C-alpha positions as YAML, in Angstrom:
chain: A
units: angstrom
residues:
- id: 1
  name: MET
  ca: [-5.75, 7.06, -22.83]
- id: 2
  name: GLY
  ca: [-8.57, 4.98, -24.23]
- id: 3
  name: ASP
  ca: [-12.18, 4.83, -25.04]
- id: 4
  name: GLU
  ca: [-14.08, 1.65, -24.08]
- id: 5
  name: GLY
  ca: [-14.89, -1.06, -21.43]
- id: 6
  name: ASN
  ca: [-15.78, -1.37, -17.77]
- id: 7
  name: GLY
  ca: [-14.84, -3.43, -14.65]
- id: 8
  name: ARG
  ca: [-13.14, -3.74, -11.25]
- id: 9
  name: ASP
  ca: [-9.83, -5.04, -9.88]
- id: 10
  name: GLY
  ca: [-8.66, -6.30, -7.20]
- id: 11
  name: GLY
  ca: [7.70, 0.75, -1.40]
- id: 12
  name: ASP
  ca: [9.72, 1.83, 0.70]
- id: 13
  name: GLY
  ca: [10.94, 3.70, 3.80]
- id: 14
  name: ARG
  ca: [9.25, 3.83, 7.17]
- id: 15
  name: SER
  ca: [9.85, 5.95, 10.26]
- id: 16
  name: GLY
  ca: [7.82, 7.47, 13.14]
- id: 17
  name: THR
  ca: [7.33, 10.50, 15.41]
- id: 18
  name: PRO
  ca: [6.83, 9.64, 19.09]
- id: 19
  name: ALA
  ca: [5.17, 12.42, 20.99]
- id: 20
  name: GLY
  ca: [6.47, 11.75, 24.48]
- id: 21
  name: ARG
  ca: [7.65, 14.45, 26.85]
- id: 22
  name: THR
  ca: [10.59, 13.76, 29.20]
- id: 23
  name: ARG
  ca: [9.71, 14.57, 32.79]
- id: 24
  name: HIS
  ca: [12.38, 15.90, 35.10]
- id: 25
  name: ARG
  ca: [12.37, 16.03, 38.84]
- id: 26
  name: GLY
  ca: [14.50, 16.99, 41.62]
- id: 27
  name: VAL
  ca: [16.59, 20.04, 42.24]
- id: 28
  name: LEU
  ca: [18.53, 19.68, 45.44]
- id: 29
  name: ALA
  ca: [16.97, 21.61, 48.24]
- id: 30
  name: GLY
  ca: [19.19, 24.27, 49.54]
- id: 31
  name: ALA
  ca: [21.07, 24.82, 46.24]
- id: 32
  name: CYS
  ca: [22.02, 28.37, 45.65]
- id: 33
  name: ALA
  ca: [19.67, 30.61, 43.68]
- id: 34
  name: VAL
  ca: [22.02, 30.88, 40.70]
- id: 35
  name: VAL
  ca: [22.31, 27.09, 40.27]
- id: 36
  name: ALA
  ca: [18.55, 26.66, 40.64]
- id: 37
  name: ALA
  ca: [17.90, 29.23, 37.93]
- id: 38
  name: VAL
  ca: [20.32, 27.52, 35.52]
- id: 39
  name: VAL
  ca: [18.81, 24.08, 36.16]
- id: 40
  name: ALA
  ca: [15.28, 25.43, 35.71]
- id: 41
  name: ALA
  ca: [16.22, 26.97, 32.37]
- id: 42
  name: ILE
  ca: [17.72, 23.67, 31.16]
- id: 43
  name: LEU
  ca: [14.66, 21.74, 32.28]
- id: 44
  name: LEU
  ca: [12.36, 24.14, 30.44]
- id: 45
  name: ALA
  ca: [14.31, 23.79, 27.17]
- id: 46
  name: VAL
  ca: [14.36, 19.98, 27.34]
- id: 47
  name: SER
  ca: [10.70, 19.63, 28.30]
- id: 48
  name: CYS
  ca: [9.64, 21.75, 25.29]
- id: 49
  name: ASP
  ca: [11.39, 19.44, 22.83]
- id: 50
  name: SER
  ca: [8.70, 17.11, 21.43]
- id: 51
  name: GLY
  ca: [10.99, 15.17, 19.10]
- id: 52
  name: SER
  ca: [10.65, 14.61, 15.34]
- id: 53
  name: ASP
  ca: [11.33, 10.96, 14.79]
- id: 54
  name: GLY
  ca: [8.09, 9.27, 13.96]
- id: 55
  name: ASP
  ca: [4.39, 9.02, 14.44]
- id: 56
  name: ALA
  ca: [1.98, 7.02, 16.46]
- id: 57
  name: ASP
  ca: [1.58, 4.21, 13.97]
- id: 58
  name: GLY
  ca: [5.24, 4.03, 12.92]
- id: 59
  name: ARG
  ca: [4.76, 4.87, 9.20]
- id: 60
  name: SER
  ca: [7.21, 7.15, 7.48]
- id: 61
  name: GLY
  ca: [6.03, 10.71, 6.92]
- id: 62
  name: GLY
  ca: [2.74, 9.66, 8.49]
- id: 63
  name: VAL
  ca: [-0.38, 11.71, 7.94]
- id: 64
  name: ARG
  ca: [-1.65, 10.39, 11.24]
- id: 65
  name: GLY
  ca: [0.68, 12.33, 13.55]
- id: 66
  name: ALA
  ca: [0.38, 12.39, 17.33]
- id: 67
  name: ALA
  ca: [-1.39, 15.22, 19.09]
- id: 68
  name: SER
  ca: [0.64, 18.38, 19.45]
- id: 69
  name: GLU
  ca: [0.52, 21.42, 21.70]
- id: 70
  name: PRO
  ca: [-2.12, 24.00, 20.72]
- id: 71
  name: ARG
  ca: [-0.77, 26.54, 18.24]
- id: 72
  name: PRO
  ca: [-0.84, 30.23, 19.17]
- id: 73
  name: ALA
  ca: [-3.73, 32.14, 17.62]
- id: 74
  name: GLY
  ca: [-2.90, 33.40, 14.15]
- id: 75
  name: SER
  ca: [-0.05, 30.93, 13.51]
- id: 76
  name: PRO
  ca: [-0.10, 29.13, 10.10]
- id: 77
  name: THR
  ca: [-1.50, 25.59, 9.85]
- id: 78
  name: PRO
  ca: [1.38, 23.16, 9.17]
- id: 79
  name: THR
  ca: [1.29, 21.19, 5.91]
- id: 80
  name: PRO
  ca: [0.43, 17.53, 6.67]
- id: 81
  name: GLU
  ca: [3.36, 15.15, 6.29]
- id: 82
  name: TRP
  ca: [3.20, 12.78, 3.32]
- id: 83
  name: ASP
  ca: [2.97, 9.06, 4.15]
- id: 84
  name: THR
  ca: [5.42, 7.30, 1.84]
- id: 85
  name: ALA
  ca: [4.06, 3.86, 2.76]
- id: 86
  name: PRO
  ca: [0.26, 3.92, 2.50]
- id: 87
  name: GLY
  ca: [-1.54, 0.70, 3.36]
- id: 88
  name: SER
  ca: [-4.51, 0.91, 0.96]
- id: 89
  name: LEU
  ca: [-5.10, 2.30, -2.51]
- id: 90
  name: ALA
  ca: [-8.04, 3.24, -4.74]
- id: 91
  name: ALA
  ca: [-7.32, 3.93, -8.41]
- id: 92
  name: LEU
  ca: [-9.43, 6.37, -10.41]
- id: 93
  name: GLY
  ca: [-9.32, 7.19, -14.10]
- id: 94
  name: ASP
  ca: [-9.90, 5.67, -17.52]
- id: 95
  name: SER
  ca: [-8.84, 2.72, -19.68]
- id: 96
  name: VAL
  ca: [-5.13, 3.23, -18.98]
- id: 97
  name: THR
  ca: [-5.70, 2.27, -15.34]
- id: 98
  name: ARG
  ca: [-7.98, -0.58, -16.43]
- id: 99
  name: GLY
  ca: [-5.19, -2.12, -18.54]
- id: 100
  name: TYR
  ca: [-7.40, -1.91, -21.65]
- id: 101
  name: ASP
  ca: [-6.00, -3.69, -24.73]
- id: 102
  name: ALA
  ca: [-2.88, -4.69, -22.82]
- id: 103
  name: CYS
  ca: [-3.70, -8.42, -22.74]
- id: 104
  name: SER
  ca: [-6.32, -8.97, -25.44]
- id: 105
  name: LEU
  ca: [-8.31, -7.03, -28.01]
- id: 106
  name: LEU
  ca: [-11.09, -4.70, -26.81]
- id: 107
  name: ALA
  ca: [-10.94, -5.86, -23.20]
- id: 108
  name: ASP
  ca: [-9.87, -4.54, -19.82]
- id: 109
  name: CYS
  ca: [-7.00, -6.36, -18.14]
- id: 110
  name: PRO
  ca: [-6.84, -5.00, -14.57]
- id: 111
  name: ALA
  ca: [-4.20, -7.57, -13.60]
- id: 112
  name: VAL
  ca: [-1.65, -5.44, -15.48]
- id: 113
  name: SER
  ca: [-2.90, -2.08, -14.19]
- id: 114
  name: TRP
  ca: [-0.01, 0.22, -13.29]
- id: 115
  name: ALA
  ca: [-1.88, 1.21, -10.10]
- id: 116
  name: THR
  ca: [-3.48, -1.92, -8.63]
- id: 117
  name: GLY
  ca: [-2.42, -4.85, -10.81]
- id: 118
  name: THR
  ca: [-0.99, -8.18, -9.65]
- id: 119
  name: SER
  ca: [1.15, -9.02, -12.69]
- id: 120
  name: PRO
  ca: [4.86, -9.54, -11.90]
- id: 121
  name: GLU
  ca: [5.69, -8.15, -15.34]
- id: 122
  name: VAL
  ca: [4.25, -4.78, -14.37]
- id: 123
  name: ASP
  ca: [5.09, -4.70, -10.64]
- id: 124
  name: SER
  ca: [2.30, -2.20, -10.02]
- id: 125
  name: LEU
  ca: [2.37, 0.68, -7.57]
- id: 126
  name: ALA
  ca: [0.32, -1.38, -5.10]
- id: 127
  name: GLU
  ca: [2.75, -4.30, -5.42]
- id: 128
  name: ARG
  ca: [5.76, -2.04, -4.87]
- id: 129
  name: LEU
  ca: [4.09, -0.58, -1.78]
- id: 130
  name: ASP
  ca: [3.23, -4.07, -0.44]
- id: 131
  name: ILE
  ca: [-0.46, -3.23, -0.29]
- id: 132
  name: PRO
  ca: [-2.62, -6.35, 0.21]
- id: 133
  name: THR
  ca: [-4.94, -7.21, -2.67]
- id: 134
  name: ALA
  ca: [-7.92, -6.83, -0.32]
- id: 135
  name: ALA
  ca: [-6.93, -3.18, 0.22]
- id: 136
  name: ARG
  ca: [-6.81, -2.24, -3.49]
- id: 137
  name: TRP
  ca: [-9.78, -0.95, -5.46]
- id: 138
  name: ASN
  ca: [-9.60, -0.28, -9.21]
- id: 139
  name: LEU
  ca: [-12.53, 2.09, -9.72]
- id: 140
  name: ALA
  ca: [-11.39, 3.46, -13.08]
- id: 141
  name: ARG
  ca: [-13.65, 3.02, -16.09]
- id: 142
  name: SER
  ca: [-12.60, 2.68, -19.71]
- id: 143
  name: GLY
  ca: [-13.87, 5.61, -21.73]
- id: 144
  name: ALA
  ca: [-14.10, 7.90, -18.68]
- id: 145
  name: LEU
  ca: [-13.83, 11.67, -18.99]
- id: 146
  name: MET
  ca: [-12.85, 14.10, -16.27]
- id: 147
  name: ALA
  ca: [-16.59, 14.71, -15.78]
- id: 148
  name: ASP
  ca: [-16.83, 11.12, -14.49]
- id: 149
  name: LEU
  ca: [-14.18, 11.63, -11.80]
- id: 150
  name: PRO
  ca: [-16.42, 13.05, -9.02]
- id: 151
  name: ALA
  ca: [-18.56, 9.88, -9.09]
- id: 152
  name: GLN
  ca: [-15.44, 7.71, -8.99]
- id: 153
  name: ALA
  ca: [-14.13, 9.78, -6.07]
- id: 154
  name: GLU
  ca: [-17.37, 9.22, -4.18]
- id: 155
  name: ARG
  ca: [-17.00, 5.45, -4.59]
- id: 156
  name: ALA
  ca: [-13.37, 5.64, -3.50]
- id: 157
  name: ALA
  ca: [-14.22, 7.67, -0.39]
- id: 158
  name: ALA
  ca: [-16.48, 4.88, 0.83]
- id: 159
  name: HIS
  ca: [-13.36, 2.70, 1.26]
- id: 160
  name: ARG
  ca: [-11.42, 5.42, 3.15]
- id: 161
  name: PRO
  ca: [-8.21, 4.56, 1.26]
- id: 162
  name: GLU
  ca: [-4.91, 5.93, 2.47]
- id: 163
  name: LEU
  ca: [-3.94, 6.73, -1.13]
- id: 164
  name: VAL
  ca: [-5.95, 7.54, -4.27]
- id: 165
  name: THR
  ca: [-4.34, 7.62, -7.71]
- id: 166
  name: VAL
  ca: [-5.72, 9.69, -10.59]
- id: 167
  name: LEU
  ca: [-4.89, 9.31, -14.27]
- id: 168
  name: VAL
  ca: [-7.56, 10.77, -16.56]
- id: 169
  name: GLY
  ca: [-7.86, 13.31, -19.35]
- id: 170
  name: ALA
  ca: [-6.81, 11.67, -22.61]
- id: 171
  name: ASN
  ca: [-10.42, 10.99, -23.56]
- id: 172
  name: ASP
  ca: [-11.25, 14.67, -23.00]
- id: 173
  name: ALA
  ca: [-8.77, 15.52, -25.77]
- id: 174
  name: CYS
  ca: [-9.40, 12.44, -27.96]
- id: 175
  name: ARG
  ca: [-12.69, 13.53, -29.47]
- id: 176
  name: PRO
  ca: [-14.12, 13.26, -32.99]
- id: 177
  name: SER
  ca: [-13.25, 16.93, -33.59]
- id: 178
  name: ILE
  ca: [-11.35, 19.82, -32.01]
- id: 179
  name: GLY
  ca: [-14.59, 21.55, -31.09]
- id: 180
  name: GLU
  ca: [-15.75, 18.57, -29.04]
- id: 181
  name: MET
  ca: [-12.75, 18.51, -26.71]
- id: 182
  name: THR
  ca: [-13.63, 19.27, -23.09]
- id: 183
  name: PRO
  ca: [-13.17, 22.99, -22.34]
- id: 184
  name: VAL
  ca: [-10.33, 23.63, -19.92]
- id: 185
  name: ASP
  ca: [-12.51, 25.44, -17.39]
- id: 186
  name: GLU
  ca: [-14.91, 22.46, -17.24]
- id: 187
  name: PHE
  ca: [-11.98, 20.07, -16.90]
- id: 188
  name: ARG
  ca: [-10.59, 22.11, -14.02]
- id: 189
  name: ALA
  ca: [-13.96, 22.44, -12.28]
- id: 190
  name: ASP
  ca: [-14.67, 18.70, -12.48]
- id: 191
  name: PHE
  ca: [-11.27, 17.83, -11.04]
- id: 192
  name: ALA
  ca: [-11.75, 20.30, -8.18]
- id: 193
  name: GLU
  ca: [-15.20, 18.82, -7.50]
- id: 194
  name: ALA
  ca: [-13.71, 15.31, -7.42]
- id: 195
  name: LEU
  ca: [-11.23, 16.38, -4.74]
- id: 196
  name: ARG
  ca: [-13.96, 18.07, -2.72]
- id: 197
  name: THR
  ca: [-16.11, 14.95, -2.98]
- id: 198
  name: LEU
  ca: [-13.25, 12.81, -1.70]
- id: 199
  name: ARG
  ca: [-12.46, 15.21, 1.13]
- id: 200
  name: ARG
  ca: [-16.03, 15.31, 2.43]
- id: 201
  name: ALA
  ca: [-16.00, 11.62, 3.29]
- id: 202
  name: SER
  ca: [-12.28, 10.82, 3.52]
- id: 203
  name: PRO
  ca: [-10.40, 13.98, 4.53]
- id: 204
  name: ASP
  ca: [-7.07, 12.32, 5.27]
- id: 205
  name: THR
  ca: [-6.70, 10.39, 2.01]
- id: 206
  name: GLN
  ca: [-3.58, 11.26, 0.02]
- id: 207
  name: VAL
  ca: [-3.92, 11.79, -3.73]
- id: 208
  name: TYR
  ca: [-1.30, 11.12, -6.40]
- id: 209
  name: VAL
  ca: [-2.12, 12.76, -9.75]
- id: 210
  name: ALA
  ca: [-0.44, 11.56, -12.95]
- id: 211
  name: GLY
  ca: [-0.40, 13.94, -15.90]
- id: 212
  name: VAL
  ca: [-2.16, 13.36, -19.22]
- id: 213
  name: PRO
  ca: [0.25, 11.56, -21.60]
- id: 214
  name: ASP
  ca: [1.69, 13.39, -24.61]
- id: 215
  name: LEU
  ca: [-0.70, 12.49, -27.45]
- id: 216
  name: GLU
  ca: [1.39, 14.38, -29.99]
- id: 217
  name: ARG
  ca: [4.33, 12.13, -29.24]
- id: 218
  name: LEU
  ca: [2.05, 9.14, -29.75]
- id: 219
  name: TRP
  ca: [1.36, 10.38, -33.28]
- id: 220
  name: SER
  ca: [5.04, 11.13, -33.83]
- id: 221
  name: VAL
  ca: [6.35, 7.70, -32.82]
- id: 222
  name: GLY
  ca: [3.58, 5.72, -34.50]
- id: 223
  name: ARG
  ca: [2.95, 7.48, -37.82]
- id: 224
  name: ASP
  ca: [5.74, 5.59, -39.59]
- id: 225
  name: HIS
  ca: [4.96, 2.24, -37.97]
- id: 226
  name: PRO
  ca: [3.76, -0.39, -40.48]
- id: 227
  name: LEU
  ca: [0.61, -1.24, -38.46]
- id: 228
  name: ALA
  ca: [-0.25, 1.67, -36.16]
- id: 229
  name: PRO
  ca: [-1.71, 4.07, -38.78]
- id: 230
  name: GLN
  ca: [-3.92, 1.30, -40.17]
- id: 231
  name: VAL
  ca: [-5.36, 0.63, -36.72]
- id: 232
  name: TRP
  ca: [-5.77, 4.33, -35.95]
- id: 233
  name: ARG
  ca: [-7.94, 4.74, -39.06]
- id: 234
  name: LEU
  ca: [-10.60, 2.67, -37.29]
- id: 235
  name: GLY
  ca: [-11.34, 5.78, -35.23]
- id: 236
  name: ILE
  ca: [-8.83, 5.84, -32.39]
- id: 237
  name: CYS
  ca: [-8.33, 9.37, -31.02]
- id: 238
  name: PRO
  ca: [-9.36, 11.06, -34.29]
- id: 239
  name: SER
  ca: [-8.64, 14.59, -33.06]
- id: 240
  name: MET
  ca: [-4.94, 13.69, -33.00]
- id: 241
  name: LEU
  ca: [-4.52, 10.50, -35.03]
- id: 242
  name: ALA
  ca: [-6.84, 10.94, -38.02]
- id: 243
  name: ASP
  ca: [-4.88, 11.05, -41.31]
- id: 244
  name: PRO
  ca: [-1.58, 10.40, -39.54]
- id: 245
  name: ALA
  ca: [0.48, 10.95, -42.69]
- id: 246
  name: ALA
  ca: [-1.13, 14.31, -43.51]
- id: 247
  name: GLU
  ca: [1.21, 17.32, -43.31]
- id: 248
  name: ASP
  ca: [-1.09, 20.01, -44.74]
- id: 249
  name: PRO
  ca: [-1.70, 23.17, -42.67]
- id: 250
  name: VAL
  ca: [-5.13, 22.01, -41.50]
- id: 251
  name: ALA
  ca: [-3.76, 18.71, -40.14]
- id: 252
  name: VAL
  ca: [-0.78, 20.43, -38.53]
- id: 253
  name: GLU
  ca: [-3.02, 22.99, -36.87]
- id: 254
  name: ARG
  ca: [-5.42, 20.28, -35.66]
- id: 255
  name: ARG
  ca: [-2.67, 18.27, -33.99]
- id: 256
  name: ALA
  ca: [-1.16, 21.41, -32.46]
- id: 257
  name: ALA
  ca: [-4.55, 22.31, -30.96]
- id: 258
  name: VAL
  ca: [-4.84, 18.89, -29.32]
- id: 259
  name: ALA
  ca: [-1.30, 19.10, -27.95]
- id: 260
  name: GLU
  ca: [-2.01, 22.56, -26.53]
- id: 261
  name: ARG
  ca: [-5.23, 21.36, -24.92]
- id: 262
  name: VAL
  ca: [-3.38, 18.49, -23.23]
- id: 263
  name: ARG
  ca: [-0.82, 20.94, -21.85]
- id: 264
  name: ALA
  ca: [-3.65, 23.11, -20.53]
- id: 265
  name: TYR
  ca: [-5.25, 20.08, -18.87]
- id: 266
  name: ASN
  ca: [-1.97, 19.28, -17.17]
- id: 267
  name: THR
  ca: [-1.65, 22.85, -15.92]
- id: 268
  name: ALA
  ca: [-5.15, 22.60, -14.45]
- id: 269
  name: LEU
  ca: [-4.32, 19.30, -12.74]
- id: 270
  name: ARG
  ca: [-1.14, 20.75, -11.24]
- id: 271
  name: GLU
  ca: [-2.78, 23.98, -10.03]
- id: 272
  name: VAL
  ca: [-5.85, 22.35, -8.48]
- id: 273
  name: CYS
  ca: [-3.70, 19.70, -6.81]
- id: 274
  name: ALA
  ca: [-1.41, 22.41, -5.40]
- id: 275
  name: GLY
  ca: [-4.39, 23.83, -3.50]
- id: 276
  name: ASP
  ca: [-4.90, 20.57, -1.58]
- id: 277
  name: PRO
  ca: [-2.22, 19.86, 1.06]
- id: 278
  name: ARG
  ca: [-2.72, 16.09, 0.70]
- id: 279
  name: CYS
  ca: [-2.43, 16.04, -3.10]
- id: 280
  name: ARG
  ca: [0.81, 15.39, -5.00]
- id: 281
  name: HIS
  ca: [1.16, 15.97, -8.76]
- id: 282
  name: ASP
  ca: [3.77, 14.10, -10.81]
- id: 283
  name: GLY
  ca: [5.41, 17.37, -11.85]
- id: 284
  name: GLY
  ca: [4.98, 16.56, -15.53]
- id: 285
  name: ALA
  ca: [6.76, 13.20, -15.42]
- id: 286
  name: VAL
  ca: [4.13, 11.19, -17.33]
- id: 287
  name: HIS
  ca: [3.58, 13.83, -20.01]
- id: 288
  name: GLU
  ca: [7.32, 14.30, -20.51]
- id: 289
  name: TYR
  ca: [8.22, 10.61, -20.62]
- id: 290
  name: ARG
  ca: [9.66, 9.74, -24.05]
- id: 291
  name: PHE
  ca: [7.81, 6.48, -24.63]
- id: 292
  name: THR
  ca: [8.31, 4.31, -27.72]
- id: 293
  name: THR
  ca: [6.08, 1.94, -29.70]
- id: 294
  name: ARG
  ca: [7.59, -0.95, -27.70]
- id: 295
  name: GLU
  ca: [5.64, 0.32, -24.70]
- id: 296
  name: LEU
  ca: [2.29, 0.46, -26.53]
- id: 297
  name: SER
  ca: [-0.42, -2.15, -26.94]
- id: 298
  name: THR
  ca: [0.11, -4.26, -30.06]
- id: 299
  name: TRP
  ca: [-3.69, -4.37, -30.43]
- id: 300
  name: ASP
  ca: [-4.26, -0.65, -30.92]
- id: 301
  name: TRP
  ca: [-0.88, 1.17, -30.75]
- id: 302
  name: PHE
  ca: [-2.54, 3.67, -28.45]
- id: 303
  name: HIS
  ca: [-2.94, 2.27, -24.93]
- id: 304
  name: PRO
  ca: [0.08, 1.25, -22.85]
- id: 305
  name: GLY
  ca: [1.02, -2.40, -23.20]
- id: 306
  name: THR
  ca: [2.56, -4.32, -20.32]
- id: 307
  name: ALA
  ca: [5.86, -2.48, -20.73]
- id: 308
  name: GLY
  ca: [4.09, 0.86, -20.72]
- id: 309
  name: GLN
  ca: [2.12, -0.06, -17.62]
- id: 310
  name: ARG
  ca: [5.39, -0.90, -15.89]
- id: 311
  name: VAL
  ca: [6.77, 2.54, -16.78]
- id: 312
  name: LEU
  ca: [3.72, 4.25, -15.27]
- id: 313
  name: ALA
  ca: [4.05, 2.14, -12.11]
- id: 314
  name: GLY
  ca: [7.70, 3.15, -11.75]
- id: 315
  name: ILE
  ca: [6.97, 6.85, -12.17]
- id: 316
  name: ALA
  ca: [4.15, 6.68, -9.63]
- id: 317
  name: HIS
  ca: [6.23, 4.76, -7.10]
- id: 318
  name: ARG
  ca: [9.07, 7.25, -7.37]
- id: 319
  name: HIS
  ca: [6.74, 10.15, -6.61]
- id: 320
  name: VAL
  ca: [4.64, 8.48, -3.93]
- id: 321
  name: THR
  ca: [7.69, 7.34, -1.96]
- id: 322
  name: ALA
  ca: [9.64, 10.58, -2.30]
- id: 323
  name: GLU
  ca: [9.98, 12.55, 0.91]
- id: 324
  name: ARG
  ca: [9.09, 15.74, -0.97]
- id: 325
  name: PRO
  ca: [7.03, 16.46, -4.08]
- id: 326
  name: PRO
  ca: [8.79, 17.42, -7.34]
- id: 327
  name: ALA
  ca: [10.03, 21.00, -7.42]
...
């Protein structure tokens, strides 16, 4: 979520898959033909077992697996294993990832970023994964739209990060009017282009995609707050939050249109991500999270505050360190 600013910032489970082959020698000369045949069969079965315990660099679910035997022609390409303990991270997105309005009014606060921050109160994804600060890059920009993601992906690819996080889309829905919201097909195309841009320069980078938060819930939990509606009247997300007390058919239809557009954006994120074997979507976890005003910035009642950033970090960590993506 969010509309302004600019800047830059700066776990669990490991295993491996050794690729060794056991060599066997020695069948006693003069053994009978039957025994020799049995021994040969056993040796063949053992020598074909390549093991499944780890990979060359010892990381769990490593994407950098050891070389394997050539696959027969026409056999399917195996899905790359997901590394649950990446060693570097680049964060892409908008003001949510910049920590905008979390520490002070109208300012980024990357120290509390859910993705790359250093604040103990948040315990960011990078902190939970024990990623060194020198191997974290917060390339998000406050006010960014999905159309800005390909350029961010290009900057990320230059670092060859092991993991990229994406959280963007609220600004595409938070426009001055319904008609100005980003069309779904453009949103989808820009996200697909961002992934292609990343892949061209950094093909092995894993991507975690968080869904667009539920803006309708934001209106629902804040409309009766003593301060939130007053702040929203300054122009925060007018497509959803203008006239927060209004219940007339026009206002109801306007808010429903924004909520539907957000759902469509999330469908696009999930479907495009599903086409990339190194991309993992949150399965709807961020959009479905039932946040409260206690988790919002007390400066604008729109962006996540420190507590909200901590929630996002926890959701991301759960999905990044899971052995399998959400069903």
